[in-house]
Short mmCIF file of C-alpha atoms in Angstrom, two decimals:
data_model
loop_
_atom_site.label_atom_id
_atom_site.label_comp_id
_atom_site.label_asym_id
_atom_site.label_seq_id
_atom_site.Cartn_x
_atom_site.Cartn_y
_atom_site.Cartn_z
CA UNK A 430 0.06 -0.14 0.12
CA UNK A 431 1.37 3.45 -1.12
CA UNK A 432 0.31 5.88 1.69
CA UNK A 433 1.37 8.85 -0.29
CA UNK A 434 -1.77 7.71 -1.66
CA UNK A 435 -3.70 8.42 1.67
CA UNK A 436 -6.60 10.43 1.43
CA UNK A 437 -6.26 13.58 3.32
CA UNK A 438 -7.96 16.69 4.64
CA UNK A 439 -8.14 19.67 2.06
CA UNK A 440 -5.13 22.20 2.34
CA UNK A 441 -3.92 19.77 4.11
CA UNK A 442 0.24 19.97 3.22
CA UNK A 443 1.82 17.44 4.59
CA UNK A 444 5.49 15.67 4.70
CA UNK A 445 4.57 11.81 3.47
CA UNK A 446 7.27 9.22 3.96
CA UNK A 447 9.17 8.21 1.07
CA UNK A 448 9.83 4.37 2.39
CA UNK A 449 6.05 4.23 3.12
CA UNK A 450 5.56 2.48 -0.81
CA UNK A 451 8.10 -0.08 0.80
CA UNK A 452 6.98 -1.32 3.97
CA UNK A 453 6.68 -5.09 5.41
CA UNK A 454 3.65 -6.57 6.07
CA UNK A 455 1.70 -5.54 9.09
CA UNK A 456 2.63 -8.07 11.60
CA UNK A 457 -0.47 -10.52 13.07
CA UNK A 458 -0.77 -8.82 16.92
CA UNK A 459 -1.16 -5.84 15.27
CA UNK A 460 -4.09 -6.81 12.86
CA UNK A 461 -5.73 -8.41 15.35
CA UNK A 462 -6.10 -5.41 17.16
CA UNK A 463 -5.88 -2.62 14.71
CA UNK A 464 -7.81 -4.35 11.86
CA UNK A 465 -11.06 -4.12 12.06
CA UNK A 466 -11.07 -0.41 13.63
CA UNK A 467 -11.93 2.72 11.42
CA UNK A 468 -11.24 6.71 11.85
CA UNK A 469 -14.30 9.00 11.10
CA UNK A 470 -14.44 12.64 11.04
CA UNK A 471 -17.80 13.79 11.71
CA UNK A 472 -18.68 17.54 10.92
CA UNK A 473 -20.73 19.47 12.71
CA UNK A 474 -23.04 22.32 12.19
CA UNK A 475 -25.23 22.77 15.20
CA UNK A 476 -26.04 22.32 18.79
CA UNK A 477 -28.23 19.19 18.80
CA UNK A 478 -25.43 17.28 16.13
CA UNK A 479 -22.78 18.05 18.87
CA UNK A 480 -24.95 16.80 21.55
CA UNK A 481 -26.35 13.81 19.97
CA UNK A 482 -22.90 12.60 19.39
CA UNK A 483 -21.01 13.13 23.02
CA UNK A 484 -23.72 10.98 24.16
CA UNK A 485 -23.55 8.45 22.01
CA UNK A 486 -19.95 8.58 21.75
CA UNK A 487 -19.95 8.29 26.19
CA UNK A 488 -22.84 5.49 25.64
CA UNK A 489 -20.41 3.30 22.99
CA UNK A 490 -17.56 4.03 25.02
CA UNK A 491 -16.05 5.32 21.75
CA UNK A 492 -12.25 7.04 21.00
CA UNK A 493 -12.28 10.47 19.91
CA UNK A 494 -9.39 11.70 18.91
CA UNK A 495 -9.40 14.98 18.65
CA UNK A 496 -12.72 17.57 17.68
CA UNK A 497 -12.57 21.60 17.29
CA UNK A 498 -15.68 24.15 16.72
CA UNK A 499 -16.24 22.23 13.40
CA UNK A 500 -15.81 18.50 13.16
CA UNK A 501 -14.96 15.43 15.99
CA UNK A 502 -12.74 12.78 14.87
CA UNK A 503 -13.90 9.19 16.53
CA UNK A 504 -11.48 5.37 15.94
CA UNK A 505 -14.12 2.56 16.23
CA UNK A 506 -14.67 -1.07 14.91
CA UNK A 507 -16.70 -1.22 11.48
CA UNK A 508 -19.06 -3.36 12.66
CA UNK A 509 -20.08 -0.65 15.45
CA UNK A 510 -20.44 1.75 13.22
CA UNK A 511 -24.15 1.20 12.11
CA UNK A 512 -24.73 1.35 16.50
CA UNK A 513 -23.17 4.88 16.64
CA UNK A 514 -24.82 6.09 13.29
CA UNK A 515 -28.77 4.51 15.52
CA UNK A 516 -28.03 7.30 17.78
CA UNK A 517 -27.35 10.22 15.35
CA UNK A 518 -29.43 12.67 13.88
CA UNK A 519 -30.49 11.92 9.96
CA UNK A 520 -28.09 15.06 9.52
CA UNK A 521 -25.22 13.03 10.67
CA UNK A 522 -25.58 9.78 8.98
CA UNK A 523 -23.81 11.49 5.71
CA UNK A 524 -22.28 14.13 7.00
CA UNK A 525 -19.15 11.55 8.00
CA UNK A 526 -15.92 10.81 6.10
CA UNK A 527 -13.43 8.11 6.98
CA UNK A 528 -9.77 9.31 7.33
CA UNK A 529 -7.75 6.19 7.60
CA UNK A 530 -8.83 3.19 5.62
CA UNK A 531 -6.31 1.18 7.06
CA UNK A 532 -5.38 2.01 10.80
CA UNK A 533 -3.14 -1.14 11.11
CA UNK A 534 -1.35 -0.51 8.78
CA UNK A 535 -0.70 3.69 9.73
CA UNK A 536 0.26 2.27 13.55
CA UNK A 537 2.82 -0.22 11.64
CA UNK A 538 4.78 2.40 9.62
CA UNK A 539 4.79 4.60 13.21
CA UNK A 540 7.01 2.90 15.02
CA UNK A 541 11.38 2.95 13.94
CA UNK A 542 12.08 -0.23 11.44
CA UNK A 543 13.77 -1.70 14.72
CA UNK A 544 11.54 -1.27 16.90
CA UNK A 545 9.35 -4.11 16.35
CA UNK A 546 12.01 -6.54 16.42
CA UNK A 547 13.26 -5.42 19.83
CA UNK A 548 10.68 -5.83 21.22
CA UNK A 549 11.07 -8.78 23.29
CA UNK A 550 14.84 -8.21 22.66
CA UNK A 551 17.93 -8.64 25.39
CA UNK A 552 18.59 -5.55 27.34
CA UNK A 553 22.18 -5.56 25.65
CA UNK A 554 20.06 -5.53 21.93
CA UNK A 555 18.40 -2.37 23.68
CA UNK A 556 21.41 -0.64 24.22
CA UNK A 557 22.88 -0.60 20.95
CA UNK A 558 19.19 1.82 20.10
CA UNK A 559 22.06 4.44 20.81
CA UNK A 560 25.39 5.01 22.80
CA UNK A 561 27.06 7.92 23.58
CA UNK A 562 29.50 6.46 19.95
CA UNK A 563 27.04 7.93 17.74
CA UNK A 564 27.53 11.30 19.13
CA UNK A 565 29.35 13.05 15.71
CA UNK A 566 25.44 12.37 14.13
CA UNK A 567 22.87 12.52 17.20
CA UNK A 568 20.64 14.75 15.42
CA UNK A 569 20.20 12.27 12.43
CA UNK A 570 19.92 9.53 13.92
CA UNK A 571 17.60 10.69 16.86
CA UNK A 572 15.19 12.61 15.20
CA UNK A 573 15.39 10.23 12.33
CA UNK A 574 12.51 8.27 13.54
CA UNK A 575 10.17 8.35 16.88
CA UNK A 576 12.25 7.14 20.08
CA UNK A 577 11.59 4.78 23.10
CA UNK A 578 11.72 5.54 26.37
CA UNK A 579 14.94 3.20 26.75
CA UNK A 580 16.71 5.35 24.05
CA UNK A 581 15.56 8.97 25.11
CA UNK A 582 16.86 8.88 28.78
CA UNK A 583 20.33 7.85 27.58
CA UNK A 584 19.99 10.23 25.02
CA UNK A 585 19.59 12.83 27.96
CA UNK A 586 22.78 11.52 30.06
CA UNK A 587 25.03 12.36 26.90
CA UNK A 588 23.65 15.91 26.34
CA UNK A 589 23.83 16.61 29.86
CA UNK A 590 27.47 14.96 29.52
CA UNK A 591 27.94 16.73 26.60
CA UNK A 592 27.46 19.86 28.11
CA UNK A 593 27.98 19.94 30.95
CA UNK A 594 28.12 24.30 31.76
CA UNK A 595 24.08 24.57 31.01
CA UNK A 596 22.06 21.31 30.50
CA UNK A 597 21.45 18.72 33.97
CA UNK A 598 19.47 16.13 34.05
CA UNK A 599 16.59 14.97 36.41
CA UNK A 600 14.00 13.29 37.58
CA UNK A 601 10.70 15.68 38.21
CA UNK A 602 9.49 12.35 40.50
CA UNK A 603 8.23 9.08 39.96
CA UNK A 604 5.43 7.51 38.10
CA UNK A 605 2.69 4.99 39.22
CA UNK A 606 4.74 2.42 37.53
CA UNK A 607 8.06 3.82 39.68
CA UNK A 608 9.49 4.89 36.31
CA UNK A 609 11.80 7.60 36.74
CA UNK A 610 9.70 11.06 35.37
CA UNK A 611 12.68 12.65 33.27
CA UNK A 612 13.63 16.11 32.65
CA UNK A 613 16.23 18.59 31.19
CA UNK A 614 17.20 22.07 33.04
CA UNK A 615 18.54 24.05 30.42
CA UNK A 616 20.19 27.66 31.72
CA UNK A 617 23.35 29.38 32.77
CA UNK A 618 24.30 32.35 34.75
CA UNK A 619 25.92 35.03 32.73
CA UNK A 620 29.35 35.63 33.21
CA UNK A 621 29.06 39.22 33.77
CA UNK A 622 27.27 38.09 36.75
CA UNK A 623 29.38 39.04 39.71
CA UNK A 624 26.69 37.24 42.39
CA UNK A 625 27.46 33.32 42.23
CA UNK A 626 25.47 33.12 45.30
CA UNK A 627 21.87 31.29 44.22
CA UNK A 628 19.09 33.10 43.58
CA UNK A 629 15.39 32.49 42.32
CA UNK A 630 15.45 32.47 38.26
CA UNK A 631 13.07 33.14 35.99
CA UNK A 632 11.99 29.35 35.02
CA UNK A 633 9.83 28.66 31.29
CA UNK A 634 8.30 24.75 31.47
CA UNK A 635 7.81 23.09 28.46
CA UNK A 636 6.22 19.86 28.36
CA UNK A 637 4.85 16.99 26.35
CA UNK A 638 3.42 13.04 26.59
CA UNK A 639 0.75 13.94 28.79
CA UNK A 640 -1.01 11.74 26.43
CA UNK A 641 1.03 8.48 25.89
CA UNK A 642 0.31 8.00 21.98
CA UNK A 643 0.89 11.71 21.38
CA UNK A 644 4.90 10.86 20.12
CA UNK A 645 5.17 13.49 18.20
CA UNK A 646 5.08 16.77 21.27
CA UNK A 647 7.78 13.89 22.95
CA UNK A 648 9.72 14.08 20.15
CA UNK A 649 9.10 17.90 19.80
CA UNK A 650 10.19 18.81 22.96
CA UNK A 651 13.19 16.81 22.64
CA UNK A 652 13.95 18.59 19.62
CA UNK A 653 13.10 22.18 20.92
CA UNK A 654 16.03 21.32 23.97
CA UNK A 655 18.18 19.88 21.63
CA UNK A 656 18.62 23.13 19.42
CA UNK A 657 18.59 25.59 22.58
CA UNK A 658 21.39 23.62 23.84
CA UNK A 659 23.55 23.36 20.45
CA UNK A 660 22.65 26.63 19.60
CA UNK A 661 23.92 28.00 23.50
CA UNK A 662 27.32 30.27 22.59
CA UNK A 663 26.65 30.15 18.56
CA UNK A 664 23.28 32.04 18.08
CA UNK A 665 23.37 35.62 20.08
CA UNK A 666 19.61 35.43 20.35
CA UNK A 667 19.55 32.15 21.87
CA UNK A 668 22.35 32.32 24.11
CA UNK A 669 20.63 35.32 26.35
CA UNK A 670 17.63 33.03 26.04
CA UNK A 671 19.74 30.43 27.89
CA UNK A 672 21.20 33.09 30.09
CA UNK A 673 17.46 34.91 31.01
CA UNK A 674 16.22 31.79 32.16
CA UNK A 675 15.86 28.57 33.11
CA UNK A 676 14.40 25.94 30.65
CA UNK A 677 12.51 22.89 32.49
CA UNK A 678 11.91 20.25 29.33
CA UNK A 679 9.45 17.44 30.56
CA UNK A 680 9.11 15.46 26.99
CA UNK A 681 7.29 11.97 28.47
CA UNK A 682 5.58 13.19 31.69
CA UNK A 683 3.25 9.81 31.25
CA UNK A 684 6.56 7.95 31.23
CA UNK A 685 4.13 4.29 32.07
CA UNK A 686 1.54 4.84 28.65
CA UNK A 687 4.33 5.67 27.15
CA UNK A 688 6.32 2.75 27.49
CA UNK A 689 3.30 0.90 26.58
CA UNK A 690 2.13 2.51 23.66
CA UNK A 691 5.27 0.54 22.58
CA UNK A 692 5.24 -2.59 24.30
CA UNK A 693 1.46 -3.16 24.07
CA UNK A 694 -0.93 -0.59 22.41
CA UNK A 695 0.25 2.26 20.07
CA UNK A 696 -2.98 4.43 20.87
CA UNK A 697 -3.09 3.89 24.80
CA UNK A 698 -3.78 7.95 26.31
CA UNK A 699 -4.22 7.86 29.77
CA UNK A 700 -1.16 6.63 32.44
CA UNK A 701 -1.51 2.66 33.58
CA UNK A 702 -2.92 3.62 36.81
CA UNK A 703 -5.34 0.52 38.71
CA UNK A 704 -9.00 2.43 38.72
CA UNK A 705 -11.86 0.90 40.78
CA UNK A 706 -12.93 -0.79 37.89
CA UNK A 707 -9.67 -3.80 37.29
CA UNK A 708 -10.81 -4.27 33.71
CA UNK A 709 -10.31 -0.27 32.71
CA UNK A 710 -7.06 1.03 33.76
CA UNK A 711 -5.45 4.65 33.30
CA UNK A 712 -6.06 8.02 34.22
CA UNK A 713 -6.22 11.16 31.92
CA UNK A 714 -2.83 13.19 33.65
CA UNK A 715 -4.49 16.59 31.98
CA UNK A 716 -7.66 16.15 33.51
CA UNK A 717 -6.47 15.35 36.56
CA UNK A 718 -4.96 18.69 37.88
CA UNK A 719 -6.68 20.96 40.90
CA UNK A 720 -7.77 23.29 39.71
CA UNK A 721 -12.05 22.84 38.46
CA UNK A 722 -10.96 19.48 38.47
CA UNK A 723 -14.71 18.81 37.54
CA UNK A 724 -14.73 21.47 35.25
CA UNK A 725 -19.08 21.74 33.59
CA UNK A 726 -19.11 17.71 33.53
CA UNK A 727 -19.89 15.64 37.03
CA UNK A 728 -18.31 12.12 37.25
CA UNK A 729 -16.88 10.09 35.12
CA UNK A 730 -16.33 6.23 33.94
CA UNK A 731 -13.31 4.34 34.48
CA UNK A 732 -13.38 3.22 30.34
CA UNK A 733 -13.55 6.63 29.39
CA UNK A 734 -10.06 7.88 27.17
CA UNK A 735 -10.55 11.12 29.46
CA UNK A 736 -11.39 9.90 33.22
CA UNK A 737 -10.14 12.29 35.59
CA UNK A 738 -10.30 9.76 38.34
CA UNK A 739 -11.80 10.01 41.87
CA UNK A 740 -11.02 13.60 43.15
CA UNK A 741 -8.19 15.60 42.03
CA UNK A 742 -4.26 14.95 40.96
CA UNK A 743 -5.45 11.44 41.39
CA UNK A 744 -3.02 10.63 38.49
CA UNK A 745 -0.12 9.99 39.92
CA UNK A 746 2.30 11.54 37.40
CA UNK A 747 0.34 14.80 37.72
CA UNK A 748 0.68 15.08 41.20
CA UNK A 749 4.38 14.68 40.46
CA UNK A 750 5.04 17.22 38.62
CA UNK A 751 2.89 20.12 40.46
CA UNK A 752 4.42 18.94 44.24
CA UNK A 753 7.82 19.43 41.96
CA UNK A 754 6.24 22.86 41.10
CA UNK A 755 5.10 23.82 43.83
CA UNK A 756 8.47 22.89 46.05
CA UNK A 757 10.69 24.58 43.64
CA UNK A 758 9.11 28.06 43.62
CA UNK A 759 8.55 27.57 48.42
CA UNK A 760 12.40 27.15 48.28
CA UNK A 761 13.02 30.23 46.19
CA UNK A 762 14.55 28.01 43.26
CA UNK A 763 12.22 28.82 40.90
CA UNK A 764 9.67 32.01 39.56
CA UNK A 765 7.90 30.10 36.68
CA UNK A 766 7.14 32.83 34.32
CA UNK A 767 6.09 30.72 31.68
CA UNK A 768 4.38 27.33 30.54
CA UNK A 769 3.93 25.59 26.97
CA UNK A 770 2.12 22.34 27.66
CA UNK A 771 2.53 20.60 23.54
CA UNK A 772 0.04 17.95 22.43
CA UNK A 773 -1.56 16.61 18.94
CA UNK A 774 -2.97 17.17 16.95
CA UNK A 775 -5.35 19.47 15.27
CA UNK A 776 -2.70 22.69 14.67
CA UNK A 777 -3.98 25.09 18.07
CA UNK A 778 -2.32 27.66 19.96
CA UNK A 779 -5.16 27.31 23.29
CA UNK A 780 -5.01 29.71 26.56
CA UNK A 781 -6.84 29.34 29.74
CA UNK A 782 -8.92 28.41 30.09
CA UNK A 783 -9.75 24.67 29.20
CA UNK A 784 -12.48 24.44 32.32
CA UNK A 785 -15.24 26.73 30.94
CA UNK A 786 -15.66 29.21 28.52
CA UNK A 787 -18.00 30.93 30.70
CA UNK A 788 -15.53 32.68 33.06
CA UNK A 789 -12.58 34.40 30.89
CA UNK A 790 -8.93 34.57 32.15
CA UNK A 791 -8.04 37.96 33.93
CA UNK A 792 -5.17 38.51 31.21
CA UNK A 793 -6.92 37.76 27.89
CA UNK A 794 -5.47 40.13 25.63
CA UNK A 795 -2.22 39.74 27.01
CA UNK A 796 -2.61 36.23 26.16
CA UNK A 797 -4.55 36.62 23.15
CA UNK A 798 -1.21 39.27 21.49
CA UNK A 799 1.12 36.86 22.67
CA UNK A 800 -0.81 33.73 21.46
CA UNK A 801 -1.20 35.23 17.78
CA UNK A 802 2.74 35.60 17.88
CA UNK A 803 3.17 31.98 18.47
CA UNK A 804 0.72 31.29 15.62
CA UNK A 805 2.77 33.99 13.41
CA UNK A 806 5.64 32.85 14.56
CA UNK A 807 4.61 29.02 13.37
CA UNK A 808 3.67 30.30 9.93
CA UNK A 809 7.00 32.06 9.33
CA UNK A 810 9.19 29.06 10.23
CA UNK A 811 7.26 26.72 7.94
CA UNK A 812 3.99 28.39 6.65
CA UNK A 813 1.67 25.83 8.28
CA UNK A 814 -1.39 27.71 9.88
CA UNK A 815 -2.05 27.25 13.38
CA UNK A 816 -5.54 28.37 15.30
CA UNK A 817 -5.69 30.31 18.13
CA UNK A 818 -8.76 30.46 20.59
CA UNK A 819 -9.44 30.07 23.86
CA UNK A 820 -8.93 26.22 24.87
CA UNK A 821 -12.44 25.45 26.19
CA UNK A 822 -14.01 26.86 22.62
CA UNK A 823 -11.21 24.79 21.38
CA UNK A 824 -13.43 21.62 22.52
CA UNK A 825 -16.72 22.32 21.69
CA UNK A 826 -19.23 23.09 18.69
CA UNK A 827 -20.51 26.23 17.74
CA UNK A 828 -23.75 27.36 18.68
CA UNK A 829 -27.27 28.26 16.49
CA UNK A 830 -26.99 31.68 17.50
CA UNK A 831 -25.11 34.28 15.73
CA UNK A 832 -23.86 36.16 19.13
CA UNK A 833 -21.50 33.18 20.08
CA UNK A 834 -20.23 35.50 23.07
CA UNK A 835 -23.87 35.58 24.16
CA UNK A 836 -24.42 31.71 24.15
CA UNK A 837 -21.00 30.93 24.58
CA UNK A 838 -23.30 28.93 27.93
CA UNK A 839 -24.81 26.86 25.26
CA UNK A 840 -21.97 24.91 24.15
CA UNK A 841 -21.23 21.33 23.65
CA UNK A 842 -18.29 19.85 25.33
CA UNK A 843 -17.10 16.71 23.42
CA UNK A 844 -15.42 15.81 26.39
CA UNK A 845 -14.71 17.49 29.91
CA UNK A 846 -12.17 20.55 29.90
CA UNK A 847 -11.64 20.71 33.71
CA UNK A 848 -8.53 19.45 35.98
CA UNK A 849 -5.98 20.50 32.54
CA UNK A 850 -2.29 21.68 33.45
CA UNK A 851 -2.75 24.74 31.52
CA UNK A 852 -5.54 25.67 33.87
CA UNK A 853 -3.40 24.86 36.93
CA UNK A 854 -0.36 26.54 35.95
CA UNK A 855 -2.18 29.77 34.89
CA UNK A 856 -4.41 29.88 37.89
CA UNK A 857 -2.63 28.60 40.91
CA UNK A 858 0.95 28.73 39.92
CA UNK A 859 0.45 32.53 38.71
CA UNK A 860 1.97 31.99 35.30
CA UNK A 861 0.83 34.82 33.68
CA UNK A 862 1.50 33.02 30.30
CA UNK A 863 -0.01 29.17 29.82
CA UNK A 864 -0.55 28.18 26.67
CA UNK A 865 -1.25 24.55 24.82
CA UNK A 866 0.01 23.84 21.41
CA UNK A 867 -1.46 21.10 19.52
CA UNK A 868 1.09 20.41 16.96
CA UNK A 869 0.50 18.78 13.69
CA UNK A 870 -1.38 17.03 11.71
CA UNK A 871 -5.26 18.20 10.67
CA UNK A 872 -5.94 15.05 10.54
CA UNK A 873 -4.31 13.19 7.85
CA UNK A 874 -2.39 11.01 10.01
CA UNK A 875 -3.67 11.91 13.43
CA UNK A 876 -2.12 10.74 16.21
CA UNK A 877 0.58 9.03 13.76
CA UNK A 878 2.07 11.14 12.45
CA UNK A 879 4.86 9.65 9.59
CA UNK A 880 8.38 10.29 10.96
CA UNK A 881 8.96 12.64 8.26
CA UNK A 882 7.18 14.84 9.95
CA UNK A 883 9.33 14.96 12.97
CA UNK A 884 11.99 18.11 12.17
CA UNK A 885 10.03 19.87 10.89
CA UNK A 886 7.25 19.62 13.43
CA UNK A 887 9.65 20.23 15.70
CA UNK A 888 10.89 23.70 13.71
CA UNK A 889 7.63 24.67 14.11
CA UNK A 890 7.74 24.26 17.85
CA UNK A 891 11.23 25.31 17.93
CA UNK A 892 10.69 28.54 15.87
CA UNK A 893 7.33 29.56 18.44
CA UNK A 894 9.53 28.66 21.35
CA UNK A 895 12.49 31.04 20.09
CA UNK A 896 9.13 33.98 19.75
CA UNK A 897 7.97 33.20 23.25
CA UNK A 898 11.28 34.22 24.86
CA UNK A 899 11.61 36.91 23.16
CA UNK A 900 8.25 37.96 24.17
CA UNK A 901 9.44 37.24 27.55
CA UNK A 902 12.03 39.43 27.58
CA UNK A 903 9.98 42.45 26.20
CA UNK A 904 10.79 42.16 22.26
CA UNK A 905 6.99 42.12 21.45
CA UNK A 906 6.33 41.63 17.69
CA UNK A 907 9.88 40.43 16.67
CA UNK A 908 9.23 38.31 13.90
CA UNK A 909 12.59 37.81 12.20
CA UNK A 910 14.44 34.11 11.52
CA UNK A 911 18.07 35.40 11.95
CA UNK A 912 20.56 33.12 10.57
CA UNK A 913 21.78 31.87 13.78
CA UNK A 914 18.65 30.60 15.08
CA UNK A 915 18.71 28.04 12.93
CA UNK A 916 18.54 24.81 14.31
CA UNK A 917 21.58 22.37 13.93
CA UNK A 918 19.42 19.81 12.81
CA UNK A 919 17.88 22.38 10.25
CA UNK A 920 21.66 23.69 9.40
CA UNK A 921 22.63 20.32 8.64
CA UNK A 922 20.33 19.57 6.33
CA UNK A 923 20.57 22.78 4.30
CA UNK A 924 24.22 22.19 4.08
CA UNK A 925 23.47 18.87 2.67
CA UNK A 926 21.17 20.04 0.02
CA UNK A 927 22.01 23.91 -0.42
CA UNK A 928 18.50 23.84 -2.96
CA UNK A 929 16.61 23.73 -0.36
CA UNK A 930 17.32 27.14 1.43
CA UNK A 931 17.49 29.29 -2.38
CA UNK A 932 14.32 27.47 -3.30
CA UNK A 933 12.48 28.44 -0.19
CA UNK A 934 13.76 32.37 -0.67
CA UNK A 935 12.58 32.52 -4.05
CA UNK A 936 8.58 30.70 -3.36
CA UNK A 937 8.81 33.00 0.67
CA UNK A 938 5.34 35.03 -0.32
CA UNK A 939 3.98 38.02 1.60
CA UNK A 940 3.34 35.96 5.00
CA UNK A 941 7.01 36.00 4.98
CA UNK A 942 7.97 39.49 4.40
CA UNK A 943 10.30 40.30 7.46
CA UNK A 944 9.07 43.05 9.42
CA UNK A 945 10.32 46.00 10.93
CA UNK A 946 9.70 45.41 14.72
CA UNK A 947 8.31 49.26 14.82
CA UNK A 948 6.58 48.71 11.74
CA UNK A 949 4.59 45.65 13.51
CA UNK A 950 4.32 47.51 16.71
CA UNK A 951 2.31 50.23 15.05
CA UNK A 952 -0.13 47.46 13.44
CA UNK A 953 -0.15 45.54 17.31
CA UNK A 954 -1.45 48.99 18.25
CA UNK A 955 -4.35 49.64 15.29
CA UNK A 956 -5.38 46.30 16.24
CA UNK A 957 -6.39 47.13 20.22
#
């Protein structure tokens, strides 16, 4: 099967795997688990349709992959489709299209070529997946494929050993299954600083992997960390960011779930915690945080993909993350000024609140200004369009009324929005600039984004993070991509393919124009 011929959504420009046409046969275990499944996109136009679909997915315990204010993607067994359609209004019976005709094949292609062979292999074989001897081509090897936890942790150790002046590896806590939750702290005091005594550092946290199956979020956090680490001392702009802030990267918050996606179920979302129903394990890490834990929806079923637990912070990993953050501030080690939580998919930049649209955040205008800048930084980096909205609006269907502001309370949720890390860091930790970024794509591959998208998506995340740092430094509206800000991975690609840079320059459209910062400031003021 040639995956380049796969059906894609309109206007969706994706990097397709060049090797997909030569993939091998799907293993029997994947066919047994996913062979009868399909992903359908339902187009939603009314509140009645949204309510009916939300109720039906809840009753049938279906796996809602993603949703926004116009569509919902659902994974289900083919033989369940008639049951679902029977619960929906007639208008939805013809308002759905398949996104993936062969889910098992797509899952098979998302693994590295050696990953399935490593399952059940000896520990010595796994150690050869990555070793310090490969350090000369780290960027080409590590970001060539998605990487399991057994490769990520040695890679973190290698970075910390190669760059001891500004990189430290640590664990923010222990997971339910007693794994360490790995993190990297990147930062250094400017050489001009006379006072060597420890003091509170302005800190930016970038996390990923809250939902185990969102591999692109984990790889993108690692990509951004690697880019900042290796550009320190080479790029004046990045050097200033590393000297001005501490950057904490948590690429695999849901370590147990992440390992489970590699060893057992590629589409697992929650952690691996036991619930009161033995046959329904797992708590949704991003619905377990303490602020507005219940949101607008009360109760929950452990078999639901968004089960928040029986109380706030029941998910062990979320609790450990929160305890670490509180300890950092109470000890005077850190002042959190920024938080970026990377997810997939749908290409959106979301700001608080997630739990409800009925309450606006106090710093709404500042959040919107920064969110628009993040989306624009991504567009200038790659040409990809990311939407901007409140996190609550990203999980609802539009009302029938034309006055959306007046009728926000009538919006219908596809799943609960309370208990999010986004809201907790913003409200409880007083992080003025907190965002959730949903990375590629918009549905063509969903959580099974081909590996050829790892570097382009990482570049988009890096562009957003570079803008974010400059924004927090006070340089609002810097839209220029300096040559010294090109990541090492991107630089190596351009070096090997010099025509790429020429083509990108020749094809640069109006949206890629280099704006003078004063011009951008005037435009920003006019918008107000």
